[in-house]
Short mmCIF file of C-alpha atoms in Angstrom, two decimals:
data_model
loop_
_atom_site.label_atom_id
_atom_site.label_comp_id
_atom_site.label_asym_id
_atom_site.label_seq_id
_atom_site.Cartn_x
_atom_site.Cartn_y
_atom_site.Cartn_z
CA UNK A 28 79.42 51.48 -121.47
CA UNK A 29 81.01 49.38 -118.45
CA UNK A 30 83.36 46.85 -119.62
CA UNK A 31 83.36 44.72 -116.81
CA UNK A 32 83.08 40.94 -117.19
CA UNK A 33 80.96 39.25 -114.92
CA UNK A 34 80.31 35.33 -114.43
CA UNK A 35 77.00 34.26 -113.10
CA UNK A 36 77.11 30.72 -112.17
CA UNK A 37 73.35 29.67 -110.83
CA UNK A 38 71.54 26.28 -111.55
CA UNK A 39 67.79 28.47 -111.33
CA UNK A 40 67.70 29.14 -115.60
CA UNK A 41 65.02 31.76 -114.85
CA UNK A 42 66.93 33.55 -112.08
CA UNK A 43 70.22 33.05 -114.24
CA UNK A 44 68.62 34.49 -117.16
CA UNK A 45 67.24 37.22 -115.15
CA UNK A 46 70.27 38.24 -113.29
CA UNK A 47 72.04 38.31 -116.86
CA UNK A 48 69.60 40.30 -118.97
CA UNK A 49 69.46 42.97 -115.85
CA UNK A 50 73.61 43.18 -115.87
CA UNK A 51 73.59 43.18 -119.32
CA UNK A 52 71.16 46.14 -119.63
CA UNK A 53 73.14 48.21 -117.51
CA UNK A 54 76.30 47.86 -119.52
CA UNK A 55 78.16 44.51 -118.24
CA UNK A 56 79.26 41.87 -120.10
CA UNK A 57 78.44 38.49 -119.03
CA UNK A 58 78.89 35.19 -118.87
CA UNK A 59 76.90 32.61 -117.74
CA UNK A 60 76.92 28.60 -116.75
CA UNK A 61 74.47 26.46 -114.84
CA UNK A 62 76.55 24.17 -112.90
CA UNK A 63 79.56 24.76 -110.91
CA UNK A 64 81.95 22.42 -113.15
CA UNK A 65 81.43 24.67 -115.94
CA UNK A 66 81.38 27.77 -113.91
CA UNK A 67 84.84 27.10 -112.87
CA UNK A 68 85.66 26.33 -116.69
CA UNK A 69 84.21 29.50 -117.73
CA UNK A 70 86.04 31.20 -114.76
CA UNK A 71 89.48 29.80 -115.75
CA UNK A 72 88.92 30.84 -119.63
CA UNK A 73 87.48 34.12 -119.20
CA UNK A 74 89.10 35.36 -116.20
CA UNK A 75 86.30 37.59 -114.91
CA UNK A 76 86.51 40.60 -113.09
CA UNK A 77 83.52 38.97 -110.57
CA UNK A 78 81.68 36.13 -110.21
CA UNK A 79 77.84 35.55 -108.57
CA UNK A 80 78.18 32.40 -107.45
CA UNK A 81 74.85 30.62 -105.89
CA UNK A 82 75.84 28.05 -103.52
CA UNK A 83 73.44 25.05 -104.46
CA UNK A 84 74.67 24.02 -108.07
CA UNK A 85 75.41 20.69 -109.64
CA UNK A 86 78.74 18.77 -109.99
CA UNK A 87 80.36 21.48 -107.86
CA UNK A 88 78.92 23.21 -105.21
CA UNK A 89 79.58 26.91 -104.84
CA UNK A 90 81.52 26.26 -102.08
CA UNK A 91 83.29 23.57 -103.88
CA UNK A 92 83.77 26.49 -107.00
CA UNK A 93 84.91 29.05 -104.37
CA UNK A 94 87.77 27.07 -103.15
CA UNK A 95 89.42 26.56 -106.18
CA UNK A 96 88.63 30.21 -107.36
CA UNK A 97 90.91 31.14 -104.18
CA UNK A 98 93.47 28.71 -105.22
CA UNK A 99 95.01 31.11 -107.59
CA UNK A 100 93.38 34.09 -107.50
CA UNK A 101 92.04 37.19 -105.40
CA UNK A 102 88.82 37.75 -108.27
CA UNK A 103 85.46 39.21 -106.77
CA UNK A 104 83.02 37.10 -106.06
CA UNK A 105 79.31 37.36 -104.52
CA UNK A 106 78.00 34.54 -102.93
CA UNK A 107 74.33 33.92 -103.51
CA UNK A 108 71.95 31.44 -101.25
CA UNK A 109 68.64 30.92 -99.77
CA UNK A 110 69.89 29.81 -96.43
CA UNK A 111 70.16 32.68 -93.77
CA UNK A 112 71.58 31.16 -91.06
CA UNK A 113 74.47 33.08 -89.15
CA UNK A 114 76.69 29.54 -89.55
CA UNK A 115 76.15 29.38 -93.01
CA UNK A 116 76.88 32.97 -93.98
CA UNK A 117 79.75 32.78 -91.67
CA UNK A 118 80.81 29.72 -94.10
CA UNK A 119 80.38 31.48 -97.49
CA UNK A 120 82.64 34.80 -95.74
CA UNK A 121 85.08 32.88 -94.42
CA UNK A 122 85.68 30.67 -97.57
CA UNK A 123 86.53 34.06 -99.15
CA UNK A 124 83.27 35.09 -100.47
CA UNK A 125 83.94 39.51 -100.78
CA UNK A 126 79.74 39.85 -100.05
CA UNK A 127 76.74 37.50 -99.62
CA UNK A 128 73.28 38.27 -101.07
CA UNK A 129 70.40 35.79 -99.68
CA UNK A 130 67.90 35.22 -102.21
CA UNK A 131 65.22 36.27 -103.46
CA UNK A 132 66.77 39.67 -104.04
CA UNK A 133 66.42 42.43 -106.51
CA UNK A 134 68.77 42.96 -109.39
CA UNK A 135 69.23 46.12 -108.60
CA UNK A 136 70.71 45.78 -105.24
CA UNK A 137 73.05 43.16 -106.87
CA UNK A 138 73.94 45.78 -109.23
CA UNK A 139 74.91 48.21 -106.69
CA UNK A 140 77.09 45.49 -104.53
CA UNK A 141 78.67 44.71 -107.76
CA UNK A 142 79.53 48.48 -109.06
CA UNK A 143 80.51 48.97 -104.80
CA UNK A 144 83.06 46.20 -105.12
CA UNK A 145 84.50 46.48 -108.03
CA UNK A 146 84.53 50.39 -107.35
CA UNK A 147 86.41 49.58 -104.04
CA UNK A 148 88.43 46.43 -105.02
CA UNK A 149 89.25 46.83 -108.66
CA UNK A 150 87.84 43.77 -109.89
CA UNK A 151 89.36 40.91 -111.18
CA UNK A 152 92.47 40.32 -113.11
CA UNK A 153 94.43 40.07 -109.77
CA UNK A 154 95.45 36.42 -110.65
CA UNK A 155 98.20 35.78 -107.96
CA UNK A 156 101.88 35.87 -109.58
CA UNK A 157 103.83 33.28 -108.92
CA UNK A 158 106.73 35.29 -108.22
CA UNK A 159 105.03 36.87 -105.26
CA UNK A 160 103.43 36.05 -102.11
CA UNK A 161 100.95 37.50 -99.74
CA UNK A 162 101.44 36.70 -96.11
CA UNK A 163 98.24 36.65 -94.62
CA UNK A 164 98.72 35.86 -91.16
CA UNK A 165 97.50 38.64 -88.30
CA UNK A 166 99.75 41.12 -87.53
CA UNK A 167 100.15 41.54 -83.38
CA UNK A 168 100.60 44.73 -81.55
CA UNK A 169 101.48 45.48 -78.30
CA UNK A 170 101.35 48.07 -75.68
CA UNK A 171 104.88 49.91 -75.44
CA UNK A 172 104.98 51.10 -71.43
CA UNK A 173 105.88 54.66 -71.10
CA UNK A 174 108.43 55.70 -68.46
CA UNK A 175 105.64 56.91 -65.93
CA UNK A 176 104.08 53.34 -66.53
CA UNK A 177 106.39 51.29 -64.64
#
């Protein structure tokens, strides 16, 4: 039995209820909201270990609901939309979405981009410390010259 915590934030009640009996099946626990206000809510109380996130929701757009995840924390999340445009995927990645899955997709490939992730990041919890922090900016490397260089 996985004890994982996931939060699936979708406005589609047929899709969310889909996407939450599958995960639930194979041994996650879940949590669920409709609208991107509450998804935040539920994110903040629950502290996930990821998040599906669709990107058209109501009160709060996923984008809207990804910013403020990455506010204070590094948590998993899976972006979900219908749009497959290279601008708009290159939106939800560089907003700090870990994976993007374009809809309709199976449950089953979710399933396997969620075990890969949290398999390869850890998974949620990793609420930034306050006492701590990450500098982020690239790193630059140069070429040293040899002696038979100059």
């Amino acid at each position: 039995m996985n004890s994982r915590l996931i939060l699936i934030v979708e406005h589609n009640e047929a899709l969310r209820s889909s996407v939450g009996k599958h995960l639930s099946d194979v041994g996650f626990r879940i949590v669920c909201a409709s609208d991107g206000a509450v998804g935040l809510s539920h994110f903040r109380r629950f502290k996930p270990d990821l998040v599906v996130l669709g990107d058209e929701l109501r009160r709060m757009d996923g984008f809207e609901v990804l910013n403020e995840i990455r506010r204070d924390s590094d948590t998993l999340v899976i972006m979900t939309s219908m749009w497959s445009t290279p601008s708009h995927e290159l939106r939800c990645l560089t907003l700090g979405a870990d994976n993007l899955l374009l809809k309709p997709y199976d449950n089953c490939v979710l399933t396997q981009r969620i075990k890969n992730l949290l398999r390869r990041g850890g998974g949620g919890r990793a609420h930034r410390d306050p006492r701590w922090e990450v500098d982020n900016r690239p790193r630059r490397t140069k070429r040293m010259r040899r002696r038979s260089d100059r």
